[in-house]
Coordinates of C-alpha atoms (C1' of nucleotides) in Angstrom, one line a residue:
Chain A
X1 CA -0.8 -0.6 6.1
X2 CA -3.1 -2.1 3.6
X3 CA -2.1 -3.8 0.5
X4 CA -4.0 -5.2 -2.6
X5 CA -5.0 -8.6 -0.7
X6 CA -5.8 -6.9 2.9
X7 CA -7.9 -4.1 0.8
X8 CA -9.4 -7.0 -0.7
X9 CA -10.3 -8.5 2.6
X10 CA -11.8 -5.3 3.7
X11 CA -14.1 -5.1 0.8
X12 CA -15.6 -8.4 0.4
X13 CA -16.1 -8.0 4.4
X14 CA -18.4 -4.7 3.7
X15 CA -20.3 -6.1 0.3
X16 CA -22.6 -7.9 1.8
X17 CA -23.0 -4.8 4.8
X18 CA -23.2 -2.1 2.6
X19 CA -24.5 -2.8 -0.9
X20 CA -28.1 -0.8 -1.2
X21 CA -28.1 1.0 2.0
X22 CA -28.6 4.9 2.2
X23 CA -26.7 6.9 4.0
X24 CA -28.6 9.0 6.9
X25 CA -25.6 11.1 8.2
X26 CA -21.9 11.7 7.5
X27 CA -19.7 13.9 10.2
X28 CA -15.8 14.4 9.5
X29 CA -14.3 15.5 12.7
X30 CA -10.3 15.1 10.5
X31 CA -10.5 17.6 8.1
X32 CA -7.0 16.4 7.1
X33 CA -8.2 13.0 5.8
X34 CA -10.2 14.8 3.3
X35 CA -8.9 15.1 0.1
X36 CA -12.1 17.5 -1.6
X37 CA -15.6 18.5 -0.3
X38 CA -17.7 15.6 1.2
X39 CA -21.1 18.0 0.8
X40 CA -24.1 15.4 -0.5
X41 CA -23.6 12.6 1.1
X42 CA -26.2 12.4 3.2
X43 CA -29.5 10.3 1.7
X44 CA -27.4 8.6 -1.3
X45 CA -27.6 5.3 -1.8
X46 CA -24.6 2.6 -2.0
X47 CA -25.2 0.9 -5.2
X48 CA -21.4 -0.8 -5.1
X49 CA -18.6 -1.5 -3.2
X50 CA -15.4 -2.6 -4.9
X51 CA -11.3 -2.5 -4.5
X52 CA -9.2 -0.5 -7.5
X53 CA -5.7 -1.2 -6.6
X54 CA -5.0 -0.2 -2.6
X55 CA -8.5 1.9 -3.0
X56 CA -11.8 1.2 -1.7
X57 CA -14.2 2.8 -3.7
X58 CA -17.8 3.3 -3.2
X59 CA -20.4 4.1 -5.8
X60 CA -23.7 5.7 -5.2
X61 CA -27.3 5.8 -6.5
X62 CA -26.4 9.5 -8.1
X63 CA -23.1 8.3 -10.2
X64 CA -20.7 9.7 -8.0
X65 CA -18.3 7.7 -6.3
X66 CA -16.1 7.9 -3.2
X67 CA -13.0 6.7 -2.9
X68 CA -11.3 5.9 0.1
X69 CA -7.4 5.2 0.7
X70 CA -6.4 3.6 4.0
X71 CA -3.0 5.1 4.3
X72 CA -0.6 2.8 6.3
X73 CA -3.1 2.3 9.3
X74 CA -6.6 3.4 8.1
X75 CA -9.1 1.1 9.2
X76 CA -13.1 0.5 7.8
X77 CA -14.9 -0.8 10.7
X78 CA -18.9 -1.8 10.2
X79 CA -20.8 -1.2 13.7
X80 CA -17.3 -0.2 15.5
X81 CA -17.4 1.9 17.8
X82 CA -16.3 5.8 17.5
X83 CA -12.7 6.2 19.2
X84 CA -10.4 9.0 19.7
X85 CA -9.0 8.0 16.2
X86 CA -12.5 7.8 14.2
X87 CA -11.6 10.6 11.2
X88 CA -15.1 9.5 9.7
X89 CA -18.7 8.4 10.4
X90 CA -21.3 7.4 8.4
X91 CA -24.6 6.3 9.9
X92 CA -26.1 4.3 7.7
X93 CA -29.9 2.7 8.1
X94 CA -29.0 0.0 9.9
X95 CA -25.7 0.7 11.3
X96 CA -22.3 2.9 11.7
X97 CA -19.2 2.6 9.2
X98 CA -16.4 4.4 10.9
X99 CA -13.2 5.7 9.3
X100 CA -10.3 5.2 12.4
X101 CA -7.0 5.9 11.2
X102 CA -4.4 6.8 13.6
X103 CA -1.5 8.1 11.7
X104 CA -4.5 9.9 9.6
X105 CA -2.0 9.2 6.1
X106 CA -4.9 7.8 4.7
X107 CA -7.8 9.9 2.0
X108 CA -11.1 10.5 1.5
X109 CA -12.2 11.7 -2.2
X110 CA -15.6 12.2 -3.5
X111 CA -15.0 12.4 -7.2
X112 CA -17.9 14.0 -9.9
X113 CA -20.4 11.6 -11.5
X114 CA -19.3 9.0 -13.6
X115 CA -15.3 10.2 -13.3
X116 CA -12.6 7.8 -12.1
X117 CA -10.8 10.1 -9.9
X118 CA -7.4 9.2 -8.3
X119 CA -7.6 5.6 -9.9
X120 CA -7.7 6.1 -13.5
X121 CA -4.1 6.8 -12.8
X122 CA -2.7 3.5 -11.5
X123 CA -1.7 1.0 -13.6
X124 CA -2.9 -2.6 -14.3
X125 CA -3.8 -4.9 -11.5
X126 CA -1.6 -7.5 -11.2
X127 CA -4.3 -10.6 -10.5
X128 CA -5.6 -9.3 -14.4
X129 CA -2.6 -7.9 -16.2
X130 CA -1.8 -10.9 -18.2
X131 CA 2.2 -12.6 -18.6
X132 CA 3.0 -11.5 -21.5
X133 CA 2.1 -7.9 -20.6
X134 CA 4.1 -7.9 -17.6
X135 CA 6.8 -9.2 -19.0
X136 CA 6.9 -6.5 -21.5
X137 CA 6.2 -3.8 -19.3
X138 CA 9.2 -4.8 -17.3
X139 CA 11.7 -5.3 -19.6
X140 CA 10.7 -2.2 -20.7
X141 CA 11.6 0.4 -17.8
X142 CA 15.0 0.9 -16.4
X143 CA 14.1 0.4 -12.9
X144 CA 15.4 -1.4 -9.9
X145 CA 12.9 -3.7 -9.5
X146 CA 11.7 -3.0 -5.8
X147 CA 10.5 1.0 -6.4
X148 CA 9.1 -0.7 -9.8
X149 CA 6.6 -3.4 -8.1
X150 CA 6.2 -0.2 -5.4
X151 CA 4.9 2.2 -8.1
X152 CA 1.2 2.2 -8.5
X153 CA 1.6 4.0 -11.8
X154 CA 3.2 1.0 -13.3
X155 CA 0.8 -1.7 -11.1
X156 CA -1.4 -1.1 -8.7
X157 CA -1.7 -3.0 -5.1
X158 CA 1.6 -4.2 -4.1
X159 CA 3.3 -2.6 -1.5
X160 CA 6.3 -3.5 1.0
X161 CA 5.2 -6.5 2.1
X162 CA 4.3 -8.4 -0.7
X163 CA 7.0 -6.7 -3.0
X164 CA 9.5 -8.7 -0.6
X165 CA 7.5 -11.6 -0.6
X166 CA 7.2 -11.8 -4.3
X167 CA 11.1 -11.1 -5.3
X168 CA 11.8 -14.1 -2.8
X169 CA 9.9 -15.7 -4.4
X170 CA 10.8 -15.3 -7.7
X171 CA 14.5 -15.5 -6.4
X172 CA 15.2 -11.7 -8.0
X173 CA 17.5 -9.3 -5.9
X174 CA 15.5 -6.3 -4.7
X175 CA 17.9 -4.3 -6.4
X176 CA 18.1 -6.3 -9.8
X177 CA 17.4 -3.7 -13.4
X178 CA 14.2 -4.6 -14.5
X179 CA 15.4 -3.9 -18.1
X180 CA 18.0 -6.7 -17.7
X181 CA 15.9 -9.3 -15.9
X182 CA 15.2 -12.5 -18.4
X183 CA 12.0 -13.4 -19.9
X184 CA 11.7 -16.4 -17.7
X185 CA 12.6 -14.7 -14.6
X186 CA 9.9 -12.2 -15.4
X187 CA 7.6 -14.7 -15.9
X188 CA 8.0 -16.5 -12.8
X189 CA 7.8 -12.8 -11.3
X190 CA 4.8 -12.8 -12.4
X191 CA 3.3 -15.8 -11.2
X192 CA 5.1 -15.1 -7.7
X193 CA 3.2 -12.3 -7.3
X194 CA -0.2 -13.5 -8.6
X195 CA 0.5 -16.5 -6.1
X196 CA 1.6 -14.5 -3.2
X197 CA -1.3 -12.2 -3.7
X198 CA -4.3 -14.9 -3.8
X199 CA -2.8 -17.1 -0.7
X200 CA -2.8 -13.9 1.3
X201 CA -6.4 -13.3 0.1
X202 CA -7.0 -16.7 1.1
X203 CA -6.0 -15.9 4.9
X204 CA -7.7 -12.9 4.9
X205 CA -4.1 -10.7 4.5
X206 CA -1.7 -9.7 7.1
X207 CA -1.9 -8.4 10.2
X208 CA 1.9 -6.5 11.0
X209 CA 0.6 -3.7 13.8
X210 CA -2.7 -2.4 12.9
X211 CA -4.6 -4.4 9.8
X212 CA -7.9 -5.7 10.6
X213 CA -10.8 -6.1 8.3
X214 CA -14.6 -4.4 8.1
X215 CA -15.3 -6.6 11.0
X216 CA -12.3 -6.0 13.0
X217 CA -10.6 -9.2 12.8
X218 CA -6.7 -9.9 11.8
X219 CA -5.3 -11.6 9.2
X220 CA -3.1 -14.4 9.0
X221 CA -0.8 -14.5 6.7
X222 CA 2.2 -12.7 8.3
X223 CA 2.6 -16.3 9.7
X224 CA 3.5 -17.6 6.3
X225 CA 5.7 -14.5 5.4
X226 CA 8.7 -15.9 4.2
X227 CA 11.2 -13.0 4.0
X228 CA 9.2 -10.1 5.6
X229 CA 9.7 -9.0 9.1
X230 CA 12.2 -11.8 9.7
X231 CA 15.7 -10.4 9.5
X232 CA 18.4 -12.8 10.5
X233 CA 15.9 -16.1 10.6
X234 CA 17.1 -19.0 8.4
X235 CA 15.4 -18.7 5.1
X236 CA 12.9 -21.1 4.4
X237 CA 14.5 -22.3 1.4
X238 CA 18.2 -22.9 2.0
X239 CA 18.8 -21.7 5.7
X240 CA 21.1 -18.3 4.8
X241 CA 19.9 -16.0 7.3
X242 CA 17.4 -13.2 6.0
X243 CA 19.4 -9.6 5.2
X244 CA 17.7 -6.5 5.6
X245 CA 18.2 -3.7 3.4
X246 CA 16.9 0.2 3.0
X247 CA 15.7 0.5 -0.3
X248 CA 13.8 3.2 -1.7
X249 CA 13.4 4.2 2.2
X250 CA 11.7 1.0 2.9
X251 CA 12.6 -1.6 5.0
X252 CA 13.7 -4.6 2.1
X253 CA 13.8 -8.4 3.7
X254 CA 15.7 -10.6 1.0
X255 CA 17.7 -13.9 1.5
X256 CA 21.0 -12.8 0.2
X257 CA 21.8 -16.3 -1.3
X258 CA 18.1 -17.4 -3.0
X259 CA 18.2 -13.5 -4.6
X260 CA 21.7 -12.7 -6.1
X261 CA 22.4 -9.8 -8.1
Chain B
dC1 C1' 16.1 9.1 23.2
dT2 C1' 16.2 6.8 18.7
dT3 C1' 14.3 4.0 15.2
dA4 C1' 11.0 1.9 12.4
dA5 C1' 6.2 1.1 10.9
dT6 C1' 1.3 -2.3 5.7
dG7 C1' 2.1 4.7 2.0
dT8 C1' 2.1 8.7 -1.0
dT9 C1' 3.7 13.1 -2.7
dC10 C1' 6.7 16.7 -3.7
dC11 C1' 11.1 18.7 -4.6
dC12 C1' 15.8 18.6 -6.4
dC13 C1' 19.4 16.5 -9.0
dA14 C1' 21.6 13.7 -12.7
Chain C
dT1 C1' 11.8 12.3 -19.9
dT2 C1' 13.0 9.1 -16.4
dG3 C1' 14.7 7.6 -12.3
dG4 C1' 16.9 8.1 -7.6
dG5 C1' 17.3 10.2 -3.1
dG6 C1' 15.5 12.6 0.7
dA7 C1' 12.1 15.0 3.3
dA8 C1' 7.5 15.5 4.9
dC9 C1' 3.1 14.1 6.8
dA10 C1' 1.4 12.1 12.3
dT11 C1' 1.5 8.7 15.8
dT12 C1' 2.7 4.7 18.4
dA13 C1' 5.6 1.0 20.1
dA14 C1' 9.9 -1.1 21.0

DNA sequence: CTTAATGTTCCCCA
DNA sequence: TTGGGGAACATTAA
């Protein structure tokens, strides 16, 4: 569900909620969702709050950290209240943070003091990895492009959505080798995606089925989506209708004359 | 009844 | 070693 800019939505939303408040209680009624023990919670303190890729990862007063992956419809709701899909609960001081996540693809990981846990694995972030990286990095890998943006061990945040946004973009065919794409087209790639990425931010991401952020509000960027979700409207740009492809078992929106191989 | 959905992981094959 | 394809996970909505 969540991607880098709704993730980043969520946790600028819970900041200002959570920062330096202990935690009284924590009850897991999904054991699936859990991803390693969750004993010790109770009386830490939440020193930070902060997004690593699609993660949300707290850190607490005794240098451990949990991190928290939202899956495709986890949600992080401040004062919510508990529902047949809460997975989590944390009474805090002066409120609730629930877990709901209906699908329950999402994880909970409490990793050891001062380790990085399931995010020391992804690779750069995309708003920080500079051009000339990317470019590199790219050109480097014999991909198709799509599963490339999609892999968070070569970046991490994009996912479906913003993948299709991003190569539409950058007028690049989903399927296009990433070896054989040229410098400049990698480099407006790149700045398609950084783009995409921060205007989403800017309307507090998108909101497909499920999305909404700590407070329980939608996004509203899918109104600005320009391939995504719209299969056979006009594209924006020159008025081909938008294809839609399986690729990589995801749904892939691309206009078929903007993006040709 | 069938298909698709913002995601990840694991297994098998080339 | 790298990448592709498919299945699996669990649930809802169209």
């Amino acid at each position: 569900m969540p991607e880098l800019p709704e993730v980043e939505t969520i946790v600028r939303g819970l900041i200002p909620r959570l920062t330096g408040r202990r935690i009284v209680a924590a009850e897991f009624p999904c054991q699936r969702v859990l991803r390693s023990p969750m004993d010790g919670l109770a009386g830490l303190r939440i020193d930070g709050v902060r997004r690593s890729g699609k993660f949300i990862v707290f850190t607490f007063d005794n240098r451990r950290s949990l991190e928290i992956h939202l899956g495709m419809t986890g949600k992080l709701l401040v004062n919510g209240e508990p529902g047949p899909y809460t997975r989590a609960l944390f009474t805090l001081e002066d409120g609730l943070l629930l877990y709901d996540d209906v699908r329950q693809f999402g994880r909970l990981e409490l990793s050891s003091a001062g380790g990085r846990g399931r995010t020391a694995a992804l690779g750069p972030d995309p708003l920080e990895l500079d051009a000339e990286s990317f470019v590199r990095e790219v050109r480097a890998r014999r991909s198709r492009i799509k599963p490339l943006l999609l892999n968070q061990g070569f970046l991490r945040g994009l996912g479906n959505i913003y993948t299709d946004e991003a190569l539409h973009r950058a007028e690049i065919h989903p399927l296009a080798l990433s070896s054989r794409l040229s410098r400049p087209r990698c480099l407006r790639l790149h700045e398609s995606i950084r783009q995409v990425l921060l205007e989403s931010i800017e309307h507090g991401g998108s909101s497909i089925s499920d999305y909404v952020d700590a407070e329980g509000r939608r996004g509203g960027f899918q109104s600005l989506h320009r391939v995504y979700g719209r299969e056979g409207q006009p594209c924006m740009v020159c008025g081909t209708p938008v294809r839609r492809i399986v690729v990589a078992q995801r749904g892939t929106h691309f206009c078929p004359r903007c993006q040709r191989r």
